[in-house]
């Protein structure tokens, strides 16, 4: 994995930014962060994007007031109403449009990340294995992808 200081440096760009949308795409939680703008996607459709995208493919959980609201383990749980394809999909469609701001960021020695949000929410990105991609931060203005995965430090030093 990258050095903790490099992860801190990359994530620091998110401080005070607005987290304004979230959706699931192929088993990945995708969050839109920062200034909104319109662009044309690969299907030639006009879509709204943020300055940053955070794609979370590893374990995560969202909590508020010491209570877990939803987590990556809820992904495959059926929607209680039986309408949406998952409890996560149902949650995300009811949770947004809500504007949350990233107030502070903490990273522990093994690389778990806590994004402390407004309204006392906290989104935790958890390192839960030794052999996969955990998350990536995409700068949608430059198309730079900062990927946090199990063995990226070995590749960087090669």
PDB file of C-alpha atoms in Angstrom:
ATOM      1  CA  UNK A   1       0.000   0.000   0.000  1.00  0.00           C
ATOM      2  CA  UNK A   2       1.083   3.631  -0.482  1.00  0.00           C
ATOM      3  CA  UNK A   3       2.786   5.441   2.362  1.00  0.00           C
ATOM      4  CA  UNK A   4       0.233   6.845   4.804  1.00  0.00           C
ATOM      5  CA  UNK A   5       1.618  10.362   4.251  1.00  0.00           C
ATOM      6  CA  UNK A   6       0.915  10.117   0.503  1.00  0.00           C
ATOM      7  CA  UNK A   7      -2.636   8.923   1.147  1.00  0.00           C
ATOM      8  CA  UNK A   8      -3.114  11.852   3.567  1.00  0.00           C
ATOM      9  CA  UNK A   9      -1.793  14.280   0.967  1.00  0.00           C
ATOM     10  CA  UNK A  10      -4.142  13.003  -1.758  1.00  0.00           C
ATOM     11  CA  UNK A  11      -7.192  12.934   0.511  1.00  0.00           C
ATOM     12  CA  UNK A  12      -6.451  16.439   1.858  1.00  0.00           C
ATOM     13  CA  UNK A  13      -7.785  17.825  -1.437  1.00  0.00           C
ATOM     14  CA  UNK A  14     -11.234  16.687  -0.280  1.00  0.00           C
ATOM     15  CA  UNK A  15     -11.307  18.800   2.891  1.00  0.00           C
ATOM     16  CA  UNK A  16     -14.260  21.217   2.940  1.00  0.00           C
ATOM     17  CA  UNK A  17     -15.559  19.774  -0.324  1.00  0.00           C
ATOM     18  CA  UNK A  18     -19.219  18.868  -0.712  1.00  0.00           C
ATOM     19  CA  UNK A  19     -20.137  15.191  -1.003  1.00  0.00           C
ATOM     20  CA  UNK A  20     -23.370  15.472  -2.955  1.00  0.00           C
ATOM     21  CA  UNK A  21     -24.188  12.183  -4.676  1.00  0.00           C
ATOM     22  CA  UNK A  22     -23.660   8.468  -4.331  1.00  0.00           C
ATOM     23  CA  UNK A  23     -24.602   5.451  -6.395  1.00  0.00           C
ATOM     24  CA  UNK A  24     -23.652   1.824  -6.862  1.00  0.00           C
ATOM     25  CA  UNK A  25     -22.055   0.687 -10.088  1.00  0.00           C
ATOM     26  CA  UNK A  26     -21.149  -2.966 -10.552  1.00  0.00           C
ATOM     27  CA  UNK A  27     -20.515  -3.592  -6.869  1.00  0.00           C
ATOM     28  CA  UNK A  28     -18.592  -0.351  -6.311  1.00  0.00           C
ATOM     29  CA  UNK A  29     -19.847   2.540  -4.191  1.00  0.00           C
ATOM     30  CA  UNK A  30     -19.250   5.706  -6.233  1.00  0.00           C
ATOM     31  CA  UNK A  31     -19.363   9.130  -4.577  1.00  0.00           C
ATOM     32  CA  UNK A  32     -19.366  12.526  -6.286  1.00  0.00           C
ATOM     33  CA  UNK A  33     -17.470  15.238  -4.458  1.00  0.00           C
ATOM     34  CA  UNK A  34     -16.698  18.894  -5.103  1.00  0.00           C
ATOM     35  CA  UNK A  35     -17.841  21.500  -7.609  1.00  0.00           C
ATOM     36  CA  UNK A  36     -20.562  20.251  -9.950  1.00  0.00           C
ATOM     37  CA  UNK A  37     -20.306  20.569 -13.712  1.00  0.00           C
ATOM     38  CA  UNK A  38     -21.907  19.133 -16.810  1.00  0.00           C
ATOM     39  CA  UNK A  39     -19.977  16.903 -19.216  1.00  0.00           C
ATOM     40  CA  UNK A  40     -20.631  14.432 -22.014  1.00  0.00           C
ATOM     41  CA  UNK A  41     -20.112  10.777 -21.043  1.00  0.00           C
ATOM     42  CA  UNK A  42     -18.962   7.850 -23.204  1.00  0.00           C
ATOM     43  CA  UNK A  43     -22.593   7.275 -24.270  1.00  0.00           C
ATOM     44  CA  UNK A  44     -22.720  10.862 -25.578  1.00  0.00           C
ATOM     45  CA  UNK A  45     -25.173  11.859 -22.849  1.00  0.00           C
ATOM     46  CA  UNK A  46     -24.933  15.057 -20.823  1.00  0.00           C
ATOM     47  CA  UNK A  47     -24.312  14.181 -17.157  1.00  0.00           C
ATOM     48  CA  UNK A  48     -23.467  16.061 -13.978  1.00  0.00           C
ATOM     49  CA  UNK A  49     -20.168  15.191 -12.314  1.00  0.00           C
ATOM     50  CA  UNK A  50     -18.115  16.552  -9.444  1.00  0.00           C
ATOM     51  CA  UNK A  51     -14.508  17.664  -9.362  1.00  0.00           C
ATOM     52  CA  UNK A  52     -13.681  14.369  -7.647  1.00  0.00           C
ATOM     53  CA  UNK A  53     -15.062  10.836  -7.626  1.00  0.00           C
ATOM     54  CA  UNK A  54     -14.338   8.356  -4.866  1.00  0.00           C
ATOM     55  CA  UNK A  55     -14.863   4.726  -5.939  1.00  0.00           C
ATOM     56  CA  UNK A  56     -14.917   2.322  -3.004  1.00  0.00           C
ATOM     57  CA  UNK A  57     -14.559  -1.365  -3.828  1.00  0.00           C
ATOM     58  CA  UNK A  58     -13.372  -2.501  -0.399  1.00  0.00           C
ATOM     59  CA  UNK A  59     -15.165  -2.648   2.937  1.00  0.00           C
ATOM     60  CA  UNK A  60     -16.822   0.543   4.172  1.00  0.00           C
ATOM     61  CA  UNK A  61     -19.435   1.766   6.598  1.00  0.00           C
ATOM     62  CA  UNK A  62     -21.386   4.961   7.152  1.00  0.00           C
ATOM     63  CA  UNK A  63     -22.314   5.795  10.718  1.00  0.00           C
ATOM     64  CA  UNK A  64     -23.803   8.612  12.766  1.00  0.00           C
ATOM     65  CA  UNK A  65     -24.003   9.005  16.561  1.00  0.00           C
ATOM     66  CA  UNK A  66     -22.299   5.624  17.211  1.00  0.00           C
ATOM     67  CA  UNK A  67     -24.875   3.819  15.027  1.00  0.00           C
ATOM     68  CA  UNK A  68     -24.074   2.173  11.717  1.00  0.00           C
ATOM     69  CA  UNK A  69     -26.447   3.486   9.070  1.00  0.00           C
ATOM     70  CA  UNK A  70     -25.301   1.179   6.249  1.00  0.00           C
ATOM     71  CA  UNK A  71     -22.179  -0.675   5.211  1.00  0.00           C
ATOM     72  CA  UNK A  72     -20.652  -2.679   2.404  1.00  0.00           C
ATOM     73  CA  UNK A  73     -22.059  -5.862   3.948  1.00  0.00           C
ATOM     74  CA  UNK A  74     -25.559  -4.567   3.247  1.00  0.00           C
ATOM     75  CA  UNK A  75     -24.818  -4.534  -0.475  1.00  0.00           C
ATOM     76  CA  UNK A  76     -26.358  -7.910  -1.244  1.00  0.00           C
ATOM     77  CA  UNK A  77     -29.178  -7.706   1.282  1.00  0.00           C
ATOM     78  CA  UNK A  78     -32.583  -7.622  -0.391  1.00  0.00           C
ATOM     79  CA  UNK A  79     -34.577  -4.418  -0.190  1.00  0.00           C
ATOM     80  CA  UNK A  80     -37.201  -4.882   2.552  1.00  0.00           C
ATOM     81  CA  UNK A  81     -39.858  -3.439   0.219  1.00  0.00           C
ATOM     82  CA  UNK A  82     -38.804  -5.879  -2.510  1.00  0.00           C
ATOM     83  CA  UNK A  83     -38.678  -3.077  -5.072  1.00  0.00           C
ATOM     84  CA  UNK A  84     -35.008  -2.159  -5.500  1.00  0.00           C
ATOM     85  CA  UNK A  85     -32.237  -4.584  -6.280  1.00  0.00           C
ATOM     86  CA  UNK A  86     -30.505  -4.058  -2.937  1.00  0.00           C
ATOM     87  CA  UNK A  87     -30.835  -2.379   0.429  1.00  0.00           C
ATOM     88  CA  UNK A  88     -27.880  -0.193  -0.554  1.00  0.00           C
ATOM     89  CA  UNK A  89     -29.583   0.980  -3.732  1.00  0.00           C
ATOM     90  CA  UNK A  90     -32.721   1.796  -1.738  1.00  0.00           C
ATOM     91  CA  UNK A  91     -30.702   3.677   0.873  1.00  0.00           C
ATOM     92  CA  UNK A  92     -28.733   5.696  -1.667  1.00  0.00           C
ATOM     93  CA  UNK A  93     -31.811   6.764  -3.581  1.00  0.00           C
ATOM     94  CA  UNK A  94     -33.445   8.045  -0.380  1.00  0.00           C
ATOM     95  CA  UNK A  95     -30.260   9.530   1.158  1.00  0.00           C
ATOM     96  CA  UNK A  96     -29.459  11.883  -1.731  1.00  0.00           C
ATOM     97  CA  UNK A  97     -29.888  14.700  -2.587  1.00  0.00           C
ATOM     98  CA  UNK A  98     -28.303  15.605   0.704  1.00  0.00           C
ATOM     99  CA  UNK A  99     -25.289  17.834   0.884  1.00  0.00           C
ATOM    100  CA  UNK A 100     -22.573  16.746   3.268  1.00  0.00           C
ATOM    101  CA  UNK A 101     -19.206  18.414   3.681  1.00  0.00           C
ATOM    102  CA  UNK A 102     -15.932  16.663   4.467  1.00  0.00           C
ATOM    103  CA  UNK A 103     -14.828  18.250   7.737  1.00  0.00           C
ATOM    104  CA  UNK A 104     -11.773  16.183   8.640  1.00  0.00           C
ATOM    105  CA  UNK A 105      -9.877  13.069   7.615  1.00  0.00           C
ATOM    106  CA  UNK A 106      -8.108  10.479   9.759  1.00  0.00           C
ATOM    107  CA  UNK A 107      -5.940   7.596   8.606  1.00  0.00           C
ATOM    108  CA  UNK A 108      -4.580   4.908  10.903  1.00  0.00           C
ATOM    109  CA  UNK A 109      -1.300   2.994  10.520  1.00  0.00           C
ATOM    110  CA  UNK A 110      -2.788   0.226   8.399  1.00  0.00           C
ATOM    111  CA  UNK A 111      -4.547   2.615   6.046  1.00  0.00           C
ATOM    112  CA  UNK A 112      -8.143   2.664   7.288  1.00  0.00           C
ATOM    113  CA  UNK A 113      -9.662   6.064   6.478  1.00  0.00           C
ATOM    114  CA  UNK A 114     -12.316   8.032   8.361  1.00  0.00           C
ATOM    115  CA  UNK A 115     -13.976  10.863   6.482  1.00  0.00           C
ATOM    116  CA  UNK A 116     -15.724  12.955   9.131  1.00  0.00           C
ATOM    117  CA  UNK A 117     -18.690  14.645   7.470  1.00  0.00           C
ATOM    118  CA  UNK A 118     -21.143  17.357   8.414  1.00  0.00           C
ATOM    119  CA  UNK A 119     -24.301  16.376  10.329  1.00  0.00           C
ATOM    120  CA  UNK A 120     -22.103  14.062  12.460  1.00  0.00           C
ATOM    121  CA  UNK A 121     -21.790  11.408   9.758  1.00  0.00           C
ATOM    122  CA  UNK A 122     -18.590   9.425   9.356  1.00  0.00           C
ATOM    123  CA  UNK A 123     -17.664   7.324   6.328  1.00  0.00           C
ATOM    124  CA  UNK A 124     -15.006   4.701   7.059  1.00  0.00           C
ATOM    125  CA  UNK A 125     -12.990   2.967   4.330  1.00  0.00           C
ATOM    126  CA  UNK A 126     -11.576  -0.229   5.808  1.00  0.00           C
ATOM    127  CA  UNK A 127      -8.563  -2.269   4.734  1.00  0.00           C
ATOM    128  CA  UNK A 128      -9.969  -5.788   4.914  1.00  0.00           C
ATOM    129  CA  UNK A 129      -7.660  -8.053   2.904  1.00  0.00           C
ATOM    130  CA  UNK A 130      -4.156  -8.338   1.499  1.00  0.00           C
ATOM    131  CA  UNK A 131      -4.825  -8.724  -2.210  1.00  0.00           C
ATOM    132  CA  UNK A 132      -7.194  -6.230  -3.819  1.00  0.00           C
ATOM    133  CA  UNK A 133      -8.028  -2.637  -4.691  1.00  0.00           C
ATOM    134  CA  UNK A 134      -9.697  -0.888  -1.757  1.00  0.00           C
ATOM    135  CA  UNK A 135     -10.612   2.493  -3.243  1.00  0.00           C
ATOM    136  CA  UNK A 136      -9.597   5.057  -5.826  1.00  0.00           C
ATOM    137  CA  UNK A 137      -9.805   8.829  -5.875  1.00  0.00           C
ATOM    138  CA  UNK A 138     -10.352  10.280  -9.336  1.00  0.00           C
ATOM    139  CA  UNK A 139      -9.739  13.911 -10.231  1.00  0.00           C
ATOM    140  CA  UNK A 140     -12.386  14.344 -12.917  1.00  0.00           C
ATOM    141  CA  UNK A 141     -10.681  17.507 -14.228  1.00  0.00           C
ATOM    142  CA  UNK A 142      -7.334  15.812 -14.956  1.00  0.00           C
ATOM    143  CA  UNK A 143      -8.492  12.161 -15.079  1.00  0.00           C
ATOM    144  CA  UNK A 144      -5.769  11.287 -12.528  1.00  0.00           C
ATOM    145  CA  UNK A 145      -6.557   8.068 -10.631  1.00  0.00           C
ATOM    146  CA  UNK A 146      -5.004   7.591  -7.196  1.00  0.00           C
ATOM    147  CA  UNK A 147      -5.505   3.905  -6.399  1.00  0.00           C
ATOM    148  CA  UNK A 148      -5.100   2.349  -2.963  1.00  0.00           C
ATOM    149  CA  UNK A 149      -4.595  -1.383  -3.242  1.00  0.00           C
ATOM    150  CA  UNK A 150      -2.836  -4.121  -1.320  1.00  0.00           C
ATOM    151  CA  UNK A 151       0.485  -4.248  -3.131  1.00  0.00           C
ATOM    152  CA  UNK A 152       0.843  -0.859  -4.830  1.00  0.00           C
ATOM    153  CA  UNK A 153       3.966   0.010  -2.788  1.00  0.00           C
ATOM    154  CA  UNK A 154       5.833  -2.927  -4.351  1.00  0.00           C
ATOM    155  CA  UNK A 155       4.952  -1.724  -7.845  1.00  0.00           C
ATOM    156  CA  UNK A 156       5.934   1.870  -7.015  1.00  0.00           C
ATOM    157  CA  UNK A 157       9.401   0.859  -5.818  1.00  0.00           C
ATOM    158  CA  UNK A 158      10.121  -1.345  -8.850  1.00  0.00           C
TER     159      UNK A 158
END
